[in-house]
Coordinates of C-alpha atoms and ligand atoms in Angstrom, one line a residue:
M1476 CA 72.8 89.9 -58.5
K1477 CA 70.3 88.4 -60.0
K1478 CA 69.4 84.4 -59.0
V1479 CA 69.2 82.0 -62.0
K1480 CA 66.6 79.4 -61.3
I1481 CA 67.5 76.0 -62.2
I1482 CA 65.0 74.6 -64.3
I1483 CA 65.0 69.7 -64.0
T1484 CA 63.4 68.5 -66.2
G1485 CA 62.5 65.1 -66.3
L1486 CA 63.1 61.6 -68.4
A1487 CA 60.5 61.2 -70.9
L1488 CA 57.8 58.2 -68.8
C1489 CA 59.4 56.5 -71.8
S1490 CA 62.2 56.3 -70.3
L1491 CA 61.3 53.9 -67.7
S1492 CA 61.8 50.9 -70.1
T1493 CA 66.3 52.0 -70.3
T1494 CA 67.7 50.4 -67.3
I1495 CA 71.0 51.5 -66.6
F1496 CA 71.4 51.1 -62.2
A1497 CA 72.2 47.7 -60.9
Q1498 CA 68.4 46.3 -59.3
N1499 CA 69.7 42.8 -58.1
P1500 CA 69.2 41.4 -55.5
V1501 CA 66.5 43.4 -54.4
I1502 CA 66.4 43.6 -50.7
Q1503 CA 69.9 45.4 -49.7
T1504 CA 69.4 46.0 -46.6
H1505 CA 69.4 42.4 -44.8
F1506 CA 69.6 38.7 -46.3
S1507 CA 66.8 37.8 -48.1
P1508 CA 66.9 34.3 -49.0
D1509 CA 64.5 31.3 -50.9
P1510 CA 61.6 33.9 -52.1
A1511 CA 58.1 32.4 -53.3
P1512 CA 56.3 35.6 -54.9
M1513 CA 52.6 36.3 -54.1
V1514 CA 50.2 38.4 -56.3
Y1515 CA 47.6 40.3 -54.2
K1516 CA 46.0 42.6 -55.7
D1517 CA 47.7 45.1 -57.6
K1518 CA 51.3 44.5 -55.5
M1519 CA 53.6 42.1 -55.8
Y1520 CA 55.2 40.0 -52.3
I1521 CA 58.2 38.4 -51.6
Y1522 CA 58.1 36.1 -49.0
T1523 CA 61.8 35.2 -48.4
G1524 CA 63.3 34.0 -45.1
D1525 CA 66.9 36.0 -43.1
D1526 CA 70.3 34.7 -43.8
I1527 CA 72.4 35.6 -40.3
P1528 CA 75.4 37.3 -41.3
G1529 CA 78.9 35.3 -39.8
Y1530 CA 77.0 31.9 -39.8
D1531 CA 78.6 28.5 -41.9
F1532 CA 74.5 27.1 -42.0
Y1533 CA 71.0 28.0 -42.4
Y1534 CA 71.1 28.2 -39.6
M1535 CA 67.8 30.9 -39.5
T1536 CA 65.6 31.9 -37.0
K1537 CA 63.0 33.7 -39.1
W1538 CA 60.5 35.2 -42.2
R1539 CA 60.4 38.5 -44.0
V1540 CA 57.6 39.9 -46.1
H1541 CA 58.0 43.3 -48.9
S1542 CA 55.8 44.9 -51.2
S1543 CA 56.4 46.9 -54.6
E1544 CA 53.2 48.1 -56.6
D1545 CA 56.6 48.2 -59.6
M1546 CA 58.7 45.8 -58.9
V1547 CA 61.8 48.4 -58.3
N1548 CA 61.0 50.1 -55.5
W1549 CA 60.0 47.3 -52.5
T1550 CA 59.0 48.4 -49.4
D1551 CA 59.9 46.6 -45.5
H1552 CA 57.4 44.8 -44.0
G1553 CA 59.3 43.9 -41.5
V1554 CA 58.9 40.2 -39.7
P1555 CA 55.9 38.7 -39.3
I1556 CA 56.6 35.2 -38.5
S1557 CA 59.6 33.5 -36.4
L1558 CA 60.9 30.1 -34.7
E1559 CA 58.4 32.1 -32.0
S1560 CA 55.5 32.2 -33.9
F1561 CA 55.4 28.2 -33.8
S1562 CA 55.7 26.2 -30.5
W1563 CA 56.5 23.3 -32.0
A1564 CA 59.7 25.1 -33.8
R1565 CA 63.1 25.1 -32.9
D1566 CA 65.9 26.2 -35.3
R1567 CA 66.0 26.4 -38.7
A1568 CA 63.2 29.0 -40.1
W1569 CA 64.0 27.7 -44.4
A1570 CA 61.9 27.9 -46.7
A1571 CA 57.7 29.3 -47.3
Q1572 CA 55.5 30.3 -49.8
C1573 CA 52.5 32.2 -48.1
V1574 CA 49.3 32.5 -50.7
Q1575 CA 46.0 33.8 -50.8
K1576 CA 42.7 32.1 -50.4
D1577 CA 39.0 34.0 -49.7
G1578 CA 40.8 37.0 -48.3
K1579 CA 42.4 34.8 -46.0
F1580 CA 46.5 34.2 -46.1
Y1581 CA 48.0 31.1 -45.5
W1582 CA 51.8 31.3 -45.0
Y1583 CA 53.3 27.4 -45.3
I1584 CA 56.7 27.0 -43.6
C1585 CA 59.1 24.3 -42.8
A1586 CA 61.4 24.3 -39.4
Q1587 CA 62.8 22.0 -37.6
T1588 CA 60.8 20.7 -34.5
V1589 CA 62.3 19.7 -31.6
N1590 CA 63.1 16.5 -32.1
N1591 CA 65.3 17.7 -35.0
D1592 CA 63.5 16.3 -38.5
M1593 CA 61.9 19.2 -40.0
A1594 CA 58.2 19.5 -40.3
I1595 CA 55.4 21.7 -42.1
G1596 CA 53.3 24.7 -39.8
V1597 CA 50.9 26.5 -41.5
A1598 CA 50.1 30.4 -40.2
V1599 CA 47.6 32.7 -41.0
S1600 CA 46.1 35.9 -41.4
D1601 CA 43.6 38.0 -42.6
S1602 CA 46.8 40.9 -44.8
P1603 CA 49.2 39.5 -47.0
I1604 CA 52.2 41.4 -44.1
G1605 CA 50.2 40.2 -40.9
P1606 CA 49.7 39.1 -38.4
F1607 CA 50.0 36.0 -38.6
K1608 CA 49.6 33.6 -36.0
D1609 CA 49.9 29.7 -36.1
A1610 CA 46.9 27.5 -37.3
L1611 CA 47.5 24.7 -35.9
G1612 CA 49.2 25.2 -32.7
K1613 CA 51.7 21.6 -34.7
P1614 CA 52.8 21.1 -37.5
L1615 CA 50.9 20.1 -40.6
I1616 CA 53.4 18.0 -42.0
T1617 CA 55.2 15.7 -39.8
T1618 CA 56.4 12.1 -40.4
G1619 CA 59.8 12.2 -38.3
S1620 CA 62.6 13.1 -41.2
W1621 CA 64.6 15.8 -42.7
D1622 CA 62.3 16.2 -45.9
N1623 CA 59.5 18.1 -45.2
I1624 CA 61.1 20.8 -46.1
D1625 CA 59.5 23.9 -48.7
P1626 CA 56.2 23.7 -48.8
T1627 CA 55.4 25.0 -52.2
V1628 CA 51.5 25.3 -52.6
F1629 CA 48.8 26.1 -55.6
I1630 CA 44.8 26.2 -55.6
D1631 CA 43.3 25.4 -59.0
E1632 CA 40.9 26.2 -60.3
D1633 CA 38.8 24.3 -59.4
G1634 CA 38.8 25.5 -55.9
Q1635 CA 41.6 22.1 -55.4
A1636 CA 44.5 23.4 -53.0
Y1637 CA 48.6 21.3 -53.4
L1638 CA 50.9 21.3 -51.3
Y1639 CA 53.8 20.1 -52.3
W1640 CA 57.6 19.7 -50.5
G1641 CA 60.3 18.2 -50.2
N1642 CA 64.3 17.2 -50.7
G1643 CA 65.8 14.5 -52.9
H1644 CA 61.9 13.1 -52.6
L1645 CA 58.8 14.7 -53.9
F1646 CA 56.1 14.8 -51.3
Y1647 CA 52.4 15.7 -52.0
V1648 CA 48.5 15.8 -50.0
K1649 CA 45.5 17.5 -51.0
L1650 CA 44.5 20.0 -48.5
N1651 CA 41.1 20.1 -47.6
K1652 CA 39.2 23.3 -48.2
D1653 CA 40.0 24.8 -44.4
M1654 CA 44.1 24.7 -46.3
V1655 CA 45.2 23.7 -42.9
S1656 CA 44.1 20.0 -42.7
Y1657 CA 44.0 18.0 -45.2
E1658 CA 43.4 14.4 -46.4
G1659 CA 44.7 11.2 -47.7
K1660 CA 48.2 10.0 -47.4
I1661 CA 50.9 11.5 -48.6
S1662 CA 52.1 10.7 -51.7
E1663 CA 56.0 10.7 -53.6
I1664 CA 56.0 11.3 -56.5
P1665 CA 58.2 9.5 -58.7
Q1666 CA 61.6 10.5 -60.0
S1667 CA 63.1 9.3 -63.6
V1668 CA 64.7 10.8 -66.0
E1669 CA 61.8 11.2 -68.0
S1670 CA 59.4 13.2 -65.3
F1671 CA 62.6 15.2 -63.5
G1672 CA 66.1 14.4 -65.6
G1673 CA 68.1 12.8 -63.4
L1674 CA 67.9 9.8 -60.5
R1675 CA 66.8 10.1 -56.8
R1676 CA 69.2 11.7 -55.9
P1677 CA 70.9 9.1 -53.1
G1678 CA 73.3 10.7 -51.1
K1679 CA 75.1 14.8 -50.1
S1680 CA 79.3 12.3 -50.9
D1681 CA 81.8 13.6 -53.2
E1682 CA 81.7 10.5 -55.5
V1683 CA 77.8 10.6 -56.1
L1684 CA 77.5 14.5 -56.6
Q1685 CA 79.7 12.8 -58.8
K1686 CA 78.6 10.4 -60.3
Q1687 CA 75.5 12.7 -60.7
E1688 CA 76.7 14.3 -63.9
K1689 CA 75.8 12.1 -66.1
F1690 CA 72.3 12.6 -65.9
E1691 CA 71.0 15.3 -66.8
D1692 CA 69.2 16.9 -63.7
V1693 CA 68.1 15.6 -61.0
F1694 CA 65.0 16.7 -58.2
V1695 CA 67.1 18.2 -55.0
E1696 CA 64.8 20.2 -53.3
G1697 CA 62.9 24.2 -53.5
P1698 CA 59.6 23.0 -55.4
W1699 CA 57.8 26.2 -57.3
F1700 CA 54.5 24.9 -58.9
Y1701 CA 52.7 26.1 -60.8
K1702 CA 49.6 26.5 -63.2
R1703 CA 49.3 28.4 -66.6
N1704 CA 47.5 28.0 -69.6
K1705 CA 46.6 24.6 -68.3
Q1706 CA 48.9 23.2 -67.9
Y1707 CA 50.8 23.2 -64.6
Y1708 CA 54.7 23.9 -63.8
M1709 CA 57.4 22.3 -61.2
M1710 CA 60.2 24.2 -60.9
Y1711 CA 62.7 22.6 -59.0
A1712 CA 66.3 23.6 -57.5
G1713 CA 68.0 21.2 -58.7
M1714 CA 71.7 19.4 -59.9
T1715 CA 74.1 20.3 -61.9
G1716 CA 77.9 19.7 -60.8
R1717 CA 78.9 20.8 -57.6
T1718 CA 76.3 23.8 -57.0
E1719 CA 72.2 23.6 -57.8
C1720 CA 70.4 24.6 -60.7
L1721 CA 66.9 25.6 -61.2
S1722 CA 64.6 23.6 -63.9
Y1723 CA 62.0 22.5 -64.7
A1724 CA 59.0 19.5 -65.3
T1725 CA 54.8 20.3 -67.1
S1726 CA 52.9 18.1 -66.7
Q1727 CA 48.8 17.6 -67.7
S1728 CA 47.5 17.3 -64.9
P1729 CA 47.9 18.5 -60.5
I1730 CA 49.6 15.3 -59.5
G1731 CA 51.6 14.6 -62.6
P1732 CA 52.6 12.5 -64.6
W1733 CA 55.5 15.0 -65.2
K1734 CA 57.3 15.2 -67.7
Y1735 CA 61.2 17.1 -67.5
K1736 CA 62.2 20.0 -69.6
G1737 CA 65.3 21.3 -68.7
K1738 CA 66.8 24.2 -66.9
I1739 CA 66.0 27.6 -67.3
M1740 CA 69.4 29.1 -65.2
T1741 CA 71.8 26.6 -64.9
D1742 CA 75.8 27.6 -64.0
Q1743 CA 75.2 31.3 -63.0
P1744 CA 78.4 33.0 -60.5
T1745 CA 75.4 33.5 -57.6
N1746 CA 78.5 33.5 -55.3
S1747 CA 75.9 30.8 -53.2
F1748 CA 75.4 26.9 -53.5
T1749 CA 72.0 26.7 -53.3
N1750 CA 69.0 28.6 -55.8
H1751 CA 65.5 28.5 -54.9
G1752 CA 63.5 30.0 -57.1
G1753 CA 59.7 31.7 -57.7
I1754 CA 58.1 31.4 -60.8
I1755 CA 55.2 34.5 -61.3
D1756 CA 52.8 36.9 -63.8
F1757 CA 52.9 40.3 -63.0
K1758 CA 51.0 43.2 -64.9
G1759 CA 51.1 41.6 -68.0
K1760 CA 55.1 40.5 -67.6
S1761 CA 56.4 37.1 -65.9
Y1762 CA 59.1 36.6 -63.3
L1763 CA 62.1 35.0 -62.1
F1764 CA 62.8 35.5 -58.5
Y1765 CA 66.4 33.4 -57.5
H1766 CA 68.3 34.1 -55.1
T1767 CA 72.5 34.9 -55.0
G1768 CA 75.2 35.8 -52.7
L1769 CA 76.0 38.7 -54.8
L1770 CA 76.1 41.3 -51.1
P1771 CA 79.2 42.2 -50.3
G1772 CA 80.4 39.8 -47.7
A1773 CA 78.0 37.3 -48.4
G1774 CA 77.8 33.8 -50.2
S1775 CA 76.4 30.3 -49.9
Y1776 CA 74.5 31.0 -46.0
G1777 CA 74.5 35.3 -47.1
R1778 CA 71.7 35.5 -49.9
S1779 CA 69.3 37.5 -51.2
T1780 CA 66.6 37.5 -53.9
A1781 CA 67.3 39.0 -57.1
I1782 CA 64.9 38.9 -59.9
E1783 CA 64.4 38.5 -63.7
E1784 CA 62.2 39.4 -66.5
F1785 CA 61.4 37.3 -68.9
K1786 CA 59.3 35.3 -71.7
Y1787 CA 57.7 32.4 -72.4
N1788 CA 58.4 30.3 -75.6
P1789 CA 55.2 30.2 -77.3
D1790 CA 53.9 26.5 -76.6
G1791 CA 54.1 27.8 -73.0
S1792 CA 58.1 26.5 -72.4
I1793 CA 60.4 28.6 -70.1
P1794 CA 63.8 29.6 -72.0
K1795 CA 67.8 30.0 -70.4
I1796 CA 67.2 32.4 -67.9
T1797 CA 70.5 34.5 -67.9
M1798 CA 71.2 36.1 -64.0
T1799 CA 72.0 39.8 -64.5
K1800 CA 72.7 43.0 -62.2
E1801 CA 70.3 45.0 -64.2
G1802 CA 67.5 43.1 -62.7
V1803 CA 63.7 44.7 -63.7
N1804 CA 62.5 47.6 -65.4
P1805 CA 60.1 49.7 -63.0
L1806 CA 56.2 49.2 -64.2
A1807 CA 54.9 52.9 -62.8
T1808 CA 56.4 55.3 -61.2
V1809 CA 55.8 56.4 -57.3
N1810 CA 53.9 59.9 -56.3
P1811 CA 56.8 61.8 -54.3
Y1812 CA 52.6 63.8 -53.0
K1813 CA 52.2 62.0 -50.5
R1814 CA 53.7 60.4 -47.4
N1815 CA 56.0 58.2 -48.9
E1816 CA 57.8 55.2 -46.5
A1817 CA 61.2 55.6 -46.0
E1818 CA 61.4 52.0 -45.7
M1819 CA 60.6 51.7 -49.8
M1820 CA 63.6 51.9 -51.6
A1821 CA 65.3 50.4 -54.9
W1822 CA 68.9 50.3 -53.6
S1823 CA 70.9 51.5 -50.3
E1824 CA 73.8 51.5 -48.6
K1825 CA 75.3 51.9 -45.2
C1826 CA 71.6 51.9 -43.4
K1827 CA 69.3 49.1 -42.2
T1828 CA 65.1 48.3 -41.1
A1829 CA 63.9 47.6 -37.7
E1830 CA 60.5 47.6 -36.4
N1831 CA 58.8 48.4 -33.0
K1832 CA 55.4 48.1 -32.8
K1833 CA 54.6 52.5 -32.2
I1834 CA 55.6 53.3 -36.0
G1835 CA 55.9 50.4 -37.5
V1836 CA 59.1 49.7 -39.7
Y1837 CA 62.1 52.3 -40.4
V1838 CA 65.1 53.1 -42.0
T1839 CA 68.7 53.5 -38.8
E1840 CA 71.9 52.8 -38.9
T1841 CA 72.5 55.7 -41.4
R1842 CA 75.9 56.4 -41.9
V1843 CA 77.8 58.9 -43.3
N1844 CA 77.9 58.3 -47.1
G1845 CA 74.7 55.9 -46.9
F1846 CA 72.5 56.4 -48.7
I1847 CA 68.6 55.1 -50.3
K1848 CA 67.4 55.2 -53.8
V1849 CA 64.2 55.7 -54.9
R1850 CA 63.6 54.9 -58.9
A1851 CA 61.6 56.8 -61.6
V1852 CA 59.6 59.2 -58.5
D1853 CA 57.2 61.3 -60.8
F1854 CA 57.5 65.8 -60.1
G1855 CA 54.5 66.2 -63.0
T1856 CA 55.2 69.9 -64.0
Q1857 CA 53.5 71.7 -61.5
G1858 CA 56.7 72.1 -59.3
V1859 CA 57.9 71.6 -56.6
S1860 CA 58.3 73.7 -52.9
A1861 CA 59.2 72.0 -49.9
F1862 CA 60.6 68.3 -48.3
S1863 CA 59.6 67.0 -45.4
A1864 CA 60.8 64.1 -43.9
S1865 CA 59.3 62.2 -40.5
I1866 CA 62.7 61.6 -38.2
A1867 CA 63.9 60.8 -35.2
A1868 CA 67.5 61.5 -33.7
G1869 CA 69.8 61.2 -30.0
L1870 CA 72.2 63.2 -31.4
D1871 CA 72.6 66.5 -33.5
G1872 CA 75.1 66.5 -36.6
G1873 CA 73.5 64.0 -39.7
I1874 CA 72.7 65.7 -42.4
L1875 CA 69.5 63.9 -44.6
E1876 CA 70.9 65.6 -48.5
V1877 CA 67.9 65.1 -51.1
R1878 CA 69.6 64.5 -54.3
L1879 CA 68.4 64.0 -58.2
D1880 CA 69.5 60.6 -60.0
S1881 CA 72.7 60.1 -58.2
V1882 CA 74.5 60.7 -55.0
T1883 CA 76.2 63.9 -56.5
G1884 CA 72.8 64.9 -58.6
T1885 CA 71.3 68.2 -57.9
K1886 CA 70.5 68.4 -54.7
L1887 CA 66.9 69.5 -54.0
A1888 CA 66.9 70.3 -50.2
Q1889 CA 69.1 69.4 -47.0
I1890 CA 68.0 69.1 -43.8
E1891 CA 70.3 69.7 -40.9
V1892 CA 68.9 67.3 -38.2
P1893 CA 68.8 68.2 -34.4
R1894 CA 68.3 66.2 -31.6
T1895 CA 64.4 65.3 -31.1
G1896 CA 64.5 64.2 -28.5
G1897 CA 65.3 60.4 -28.7
W1898 CA 65.9 57.7 -31.4
D1899 CA 62.3 56.8 -30.9
V1900 CA 60.8 60.5 -31.0
W1901 CA 60.0 61.0 -34.1
K1902 CA 59.7 65.0 -36.1
T1903 CA 58.7 66.4 -38.5
L1904 CA 61.5 68.0 -40.1
N1905 CA 61.7 70.6 -43.6
A1906 CA 63.3 72.1 -45.9
K1907 CA 61.9 74.4 -48.5
I1908 CA 62.6 74.0 -52.9
S1909 CA 63.8 76.5 -55.0
E1910 CA 64.8 75.0 -57.7
S1911 CA 62.1 73.7 -60.5
V1912 CA 61.5 69.9 -60.8
S1913 CA 59.5 68.1 -62.8
G1914 CA 59.2 64.5 -64.6
V1915 CA 60.1 61.2 -64.3
H1916 CA 63.7 61.4 -61.6
D1917 CA 65.2 58.8 -59.6
V1918 CA 65.7 61.2 -55.6
Y1919 CA 68.4 59.7 -54.0
F1920 CA 68.5 60.2 -49.8
V1921 CA 71.9 61.5 -48.8
F1922 CA 73.6 60.4 -45.6
Q1923 CA 76.2 63.3 -44.5
G1924 CA 77.2 64.5 -41.2
K1925 CA 79.3 67.1 -39.3
N1926 CA 82.6 66.3 -38.4
I1927 CA 81.0 62.9 -37.6
T1928 CA 83.2 59.5 -37.7
A1929 CA 81.7 56.5 -40.5
G1930 CA 80.3 54.7 -37.6
R1931 CA 78.8 56.5 -36.1
E1932 CA 74.9 56.8 -36.6
L1933 CA 72.4 60.4 -37.8
F1934 CA 69.6 59.5 -37.2
N1935 CA 66.3 57.0 -38.4
F1936 CA 64.1 58.4 -40.9
D1937 CA 59.9 56.8 -40.8
Y1938 CA 58.5 58.5 -43.6
W1939 CA 58.7 61.8 -46.4
S1940 CA 56.9 63.5 -49.1
F1941 CA 57.2 66.5 -51.4
Q1942 CA 54.6 69.7 -51.7
K1943 CA 53.5 70.8 -54.2
K1944 CA 54.3 74.4 -56.1
Ligands
FUB2184 O1 67.2 28.0 -46.6 C1 66.7 27.1 -46.3 C2 66.9 25.7 -47.4 O2 68.1 26.0 -48.5 C3 66.6 26.1 -48.2 O3 65.0 25.2 -47.5 C4 66.7 25.7 -49.1 O4 65.5 25.3 -50.2 C5 67.8 26.1 -49.9 O5 67.6 27.4 -50.4

């Protein structure tokens, strides 16, 4: 019988602007609250916290980093810092932001101290993904107050760096050139209807929250400080009714006076009381990062990063932004012919990530019917001859299917995973590809098993590549 050759031609590059899949929240393997974006060289980095599943408060212990070249496929860089990185920290690894200066990366964090107050510390590294080290061995800002949370840092064109932070009250200091000390006293920004739309939040009782509705808005927490076209912006989590909104004020100077400009994101079904955000430009586009509690089983204490693209109005004001499931479009394509990390993904189900000293971050806890989706993979025109993957498995029976464009799409390759000698014994496994593939496709790595129940782990997955014909 004559073998029929299947030719699979991908979408043209212009179809990258058509979004048809859910993309928010952007990370599904763990929670990723309080996103703080940073652009360095050709990549967007997101520094986040890590909500622990099953808790009823913000008992967090570590901070995470992901990066992307295209805004849709996010590579997990693991947990470069945790409470253990700061000898003075005891609990509550809360919101943080990393900034780059002169090739060094300063990650400003806040955490609860042994005295039960909150303090701001800073870790430093030569790389955006670490290793990071506590720069001081003690907090940078410690005043015995609970208000020392949510640091945000901006370095102005003249080289002067400003650290803002606060909960209820908004404080700032000018950082010294070393970025790990400050000059002068801590200043508090006065809050008024003119500056932040409402009065300083005096307390958290129901009565107080209801009274606040008569104000336009009010500064609560999560300040995000940046500059654009000579104007300074302060986005913050404000209060609207019973949940937080994202609002902003602007100023002609880095230390105010601030002028309230309105709400950016409000009354959205985020399923989370808090809504901590960041705004940044990347490759000519503007993005809002925020968090929602919309992963299965999540909520106010299980929050995940989401991203929306927006355009500033001609006068520099920020439009109202609504949350979407679709999120943002890819800005680039993935090259399938180089080593790609398995922990680079646009969407995933029924798998997690983990890291170890030997190989770094990898995909683990893969289960039957789980999958990883990698968006906008450009196979070019030359054709594909084979697929290979680095896999470790203590037990056999797992199957890795490589499919195009959906979990049930054309199967390009299948690897029946043998015992490799242990869950951390890695082997490169190969499969030939006979179909002729070209153009841009989403690639799905689908996890299956031979007579394996849904509960059993299948294999660990570190990286993959295709070979050209
Ligand atoms: O994630 C813990 C705290 O919740 C943050 O520090 C606040 O901004 C709020 O998002």
